[in-house]
Amino acid sequence: MKRKIAILCAAIMFATFSYGQNLDKLVKAFQENPNAEHQKITKEMLALFTNQADSSSQMTKKIPEFLSRIEKMDVFTLDNYKDKNAGSILQEMDNYKDGNGFETLIGVNEGDDRVKIVAHKDGQAVSEVAVLVRDKSNIVLVRFLGNMT
């Protein structure tokens, strides 16, 4: 009986750990793909953008307030892909499931176009938002990290 309980506990722990790791797996799949591009946008780079807008200009009014809350942005792209050169990116996108604090906010599938927006919540705080986009020839992952609440 103890053995069955131990096996059940181990299975639950494994399922819990692996269930919500899919976004990290997707990032890793992009990083390991030689055809993918990765751009990192730091808080300092975002500050340059917001500081260039004069306080009296129309541009300042158009800059969303949440930009100041973003610590880092990662943009991963795979352009003009064929299934064979997408590596595990397609598999990880298709296998993504909510869990471990991640929740899908919106998902749209229209023809060959797929868009999914997911958020990671720590209690009431949103610490990460990711936008996943896929069409016939391009795959994009944009990941925002920071305190966005």
XYZ file of C-alpha atoms in Angstrom:
149
model
C 0.000 0.000 0.000
C 2.832 2.398 0.878
C 4.458 1.629 -2.459
C 1.248 2.526 -4.345
C 0.936 5.821 -2.461
C 4.605 6.636 -3.135
C 4.164 5.885 -6.852
C 1.005 8.017 -6.979
C 2.757 10.930 -5.229
C 5.736 10.667 -7.586
C 3.432 10.624 -10.617
C 1.538 13.699 -9.370
C 4.785 15.577 -8.697
C 6.134 14.697 -12.149
C 2.875 15.706 -13.855
C 2.755 18.994 -11.944
C 6.375 19.780 -12.780
C 6.171 18.912 -16.468
C 2.675 20.302 -17.072
C 3.550 23.985 -16.834
C 7.074 23.823 -18.230
C 5.940 24.026 -21.842
C 6.619 27.750 -22.316
C 10.207 27.260 -21.144
C 10.482 24.315 -23.512
C 9.246 26.506 -26.363
C 11.827 29.189 -25.566
C 14.525 26.512 -25.472
C 13.327 25.131 -28.831
C 13.713 28.611 -30.372
C 17.153 29.067 -28.801
C 18.375 25.725 -30.120
C 17.071 26.249 -33.656
C 19.807 27.668 -35.939
C 17.164 29.162 -38.271
C 15.453 31.176 -35.517
C 16.299 34.736 -34.519
C 16.207 36.148 -31.003
C 16.114 39.791 -29.986
C 16.364 40.869 -26.364
C 14.908 44.222 -25.371
C 15.973 45.379 -21.918
C 14.332 47.868 -19.569
C 17.022 50.395 -20.499
C 16.188 50.058 -24.192
C 12.495 50.572 -23.445
C 13.379 53.615 -21.325
C 15.226 55.122 -24.294
C 12.078 54.778 -26.365
C 9.829 56.389 -23.756
C 12.363 59.126 -22.914
C 12.622 60.203 -26.554
C 8.991 61.230 -26.515
C 8.720 64.854 -25.472
C 6.181 65.318 -22.672
C 4.169 67.732 -24.800
C 4.131 65.566 -27.930
C 1.301 63.405 -29.194
C 3.638 60.403 -29.040
C 3.720 60.509 -25.231
C -0.031 60.155 -25.120
C 0.182 57.025 -27.280
C 2.808 55.199 -25.156
C 1.023 52.670 -22.943
C 1.687 53.006 -19.219
C 2.477 49.312 -18.825
C 5.715 49.780 -20.832
C 7.346 51.202 -17.703
C 6.547 47.956 -15.872
C 8.297 45.682 -18.361
C 11.721 44.512 -17.188
C 12.636 42.584 -20.322
C 11.167 41.573 -23.643
C 12.249 38.610 -25.755
C 11.241 38.333 -29.397
C 11.821 34.990 -31.121
C 11.092 34.572 -34.832
C 11.343 31.783 -37.363
C 10.691 33.168 -40.840
C 9.794 31.232 -43.974
C 9.938 27.936 -42.151
C 9.261 24.528 -43.551
C 8.137 21.844 -41.127
C 11.536 20.163 -41.316
C 13.523 23.270 -40.292
C 11.161 24.259 -37.499
C 12.661 21.547 -35.319
C 10.770 21.075 -32.072
C 9.237 24.584 -32.139
C 6.003 23.415 -33.789
C 5.742 20.462 -31.428
C 6.222 22.649 -28.345
C 3.661 25.189 -29.601
C 1.115 22.447 -30.214
C 1.846 20.779 -26.860
C 1.567 23.960 -24.779
C -0.930 23.557 -21.940
C -1.887 25.880 -19.124
C -0.502 25.101 -15.706
C 2.157 26.054 -13.184
C 0.739 29.591 -12.994
C 0.309 30.015 -16.772
C -3.149 30.668 -18.147
C -4.348 31.257 -21.700
C -6.050 34.644 -21.934
C -7.114 34.304 -25.549
C -6.596 31.845 -28.367
C -7.639 32.335 -31.981
C -7.402 29.803 -34.802
C -8.462 31.002 -38.229
C -7.391 28.955 -41.203
C -3.619 28.524 -40.986
C -3.250 31.450 -38.567
C -2.976 30.771 -34.843
C -2.594 33.313 -32.060
C -2.417 32.622 -28.351
C -1.844 35.069 -25.503
C -0.847 33.551 -22.174
C -0.047 35.105 -18.797
C 1.791 33.894 -15.723
C 0.276 34.938 -12.413
C 1.932 34.862 -9.006
C -1.122 35.321 -6.791
C -2.715 38.506 -8.117
C 0.469 39.756 -9.809
C 1.046 39.121 -13.511
C 4.778 38.536 -13.974
C 4.866 37.382 -17.594
C 2.799 37.719 -20.744
C 3.582 35.817 -23.938
C 2.125 36.157 -27.414
C 2.498 33.121 -29.686
C 1.759 33.589 -33.395
C 1.962 31.068 -36.212
C 0.913 31.259 -39.841
C 1.847 29.361 -43.009
C 5.391 30.692 -43.115
C 6.281 32.417 -39.829
C 6.373 31.634 -36.131
C 6.755 34.365 -33.516
C 7.003 34.333 -29.728
C 7.032 37.649 -27.873
C 7.632 37.345 -24.149
C 7.183 40.250 -21.714
C 8.672 39.905 -18.218
C 8.008 42.292 -15.330
C 5.299 43.300 -12.876
C 2.383 44.105 -15.158
C -0.383 44.554 -12.635
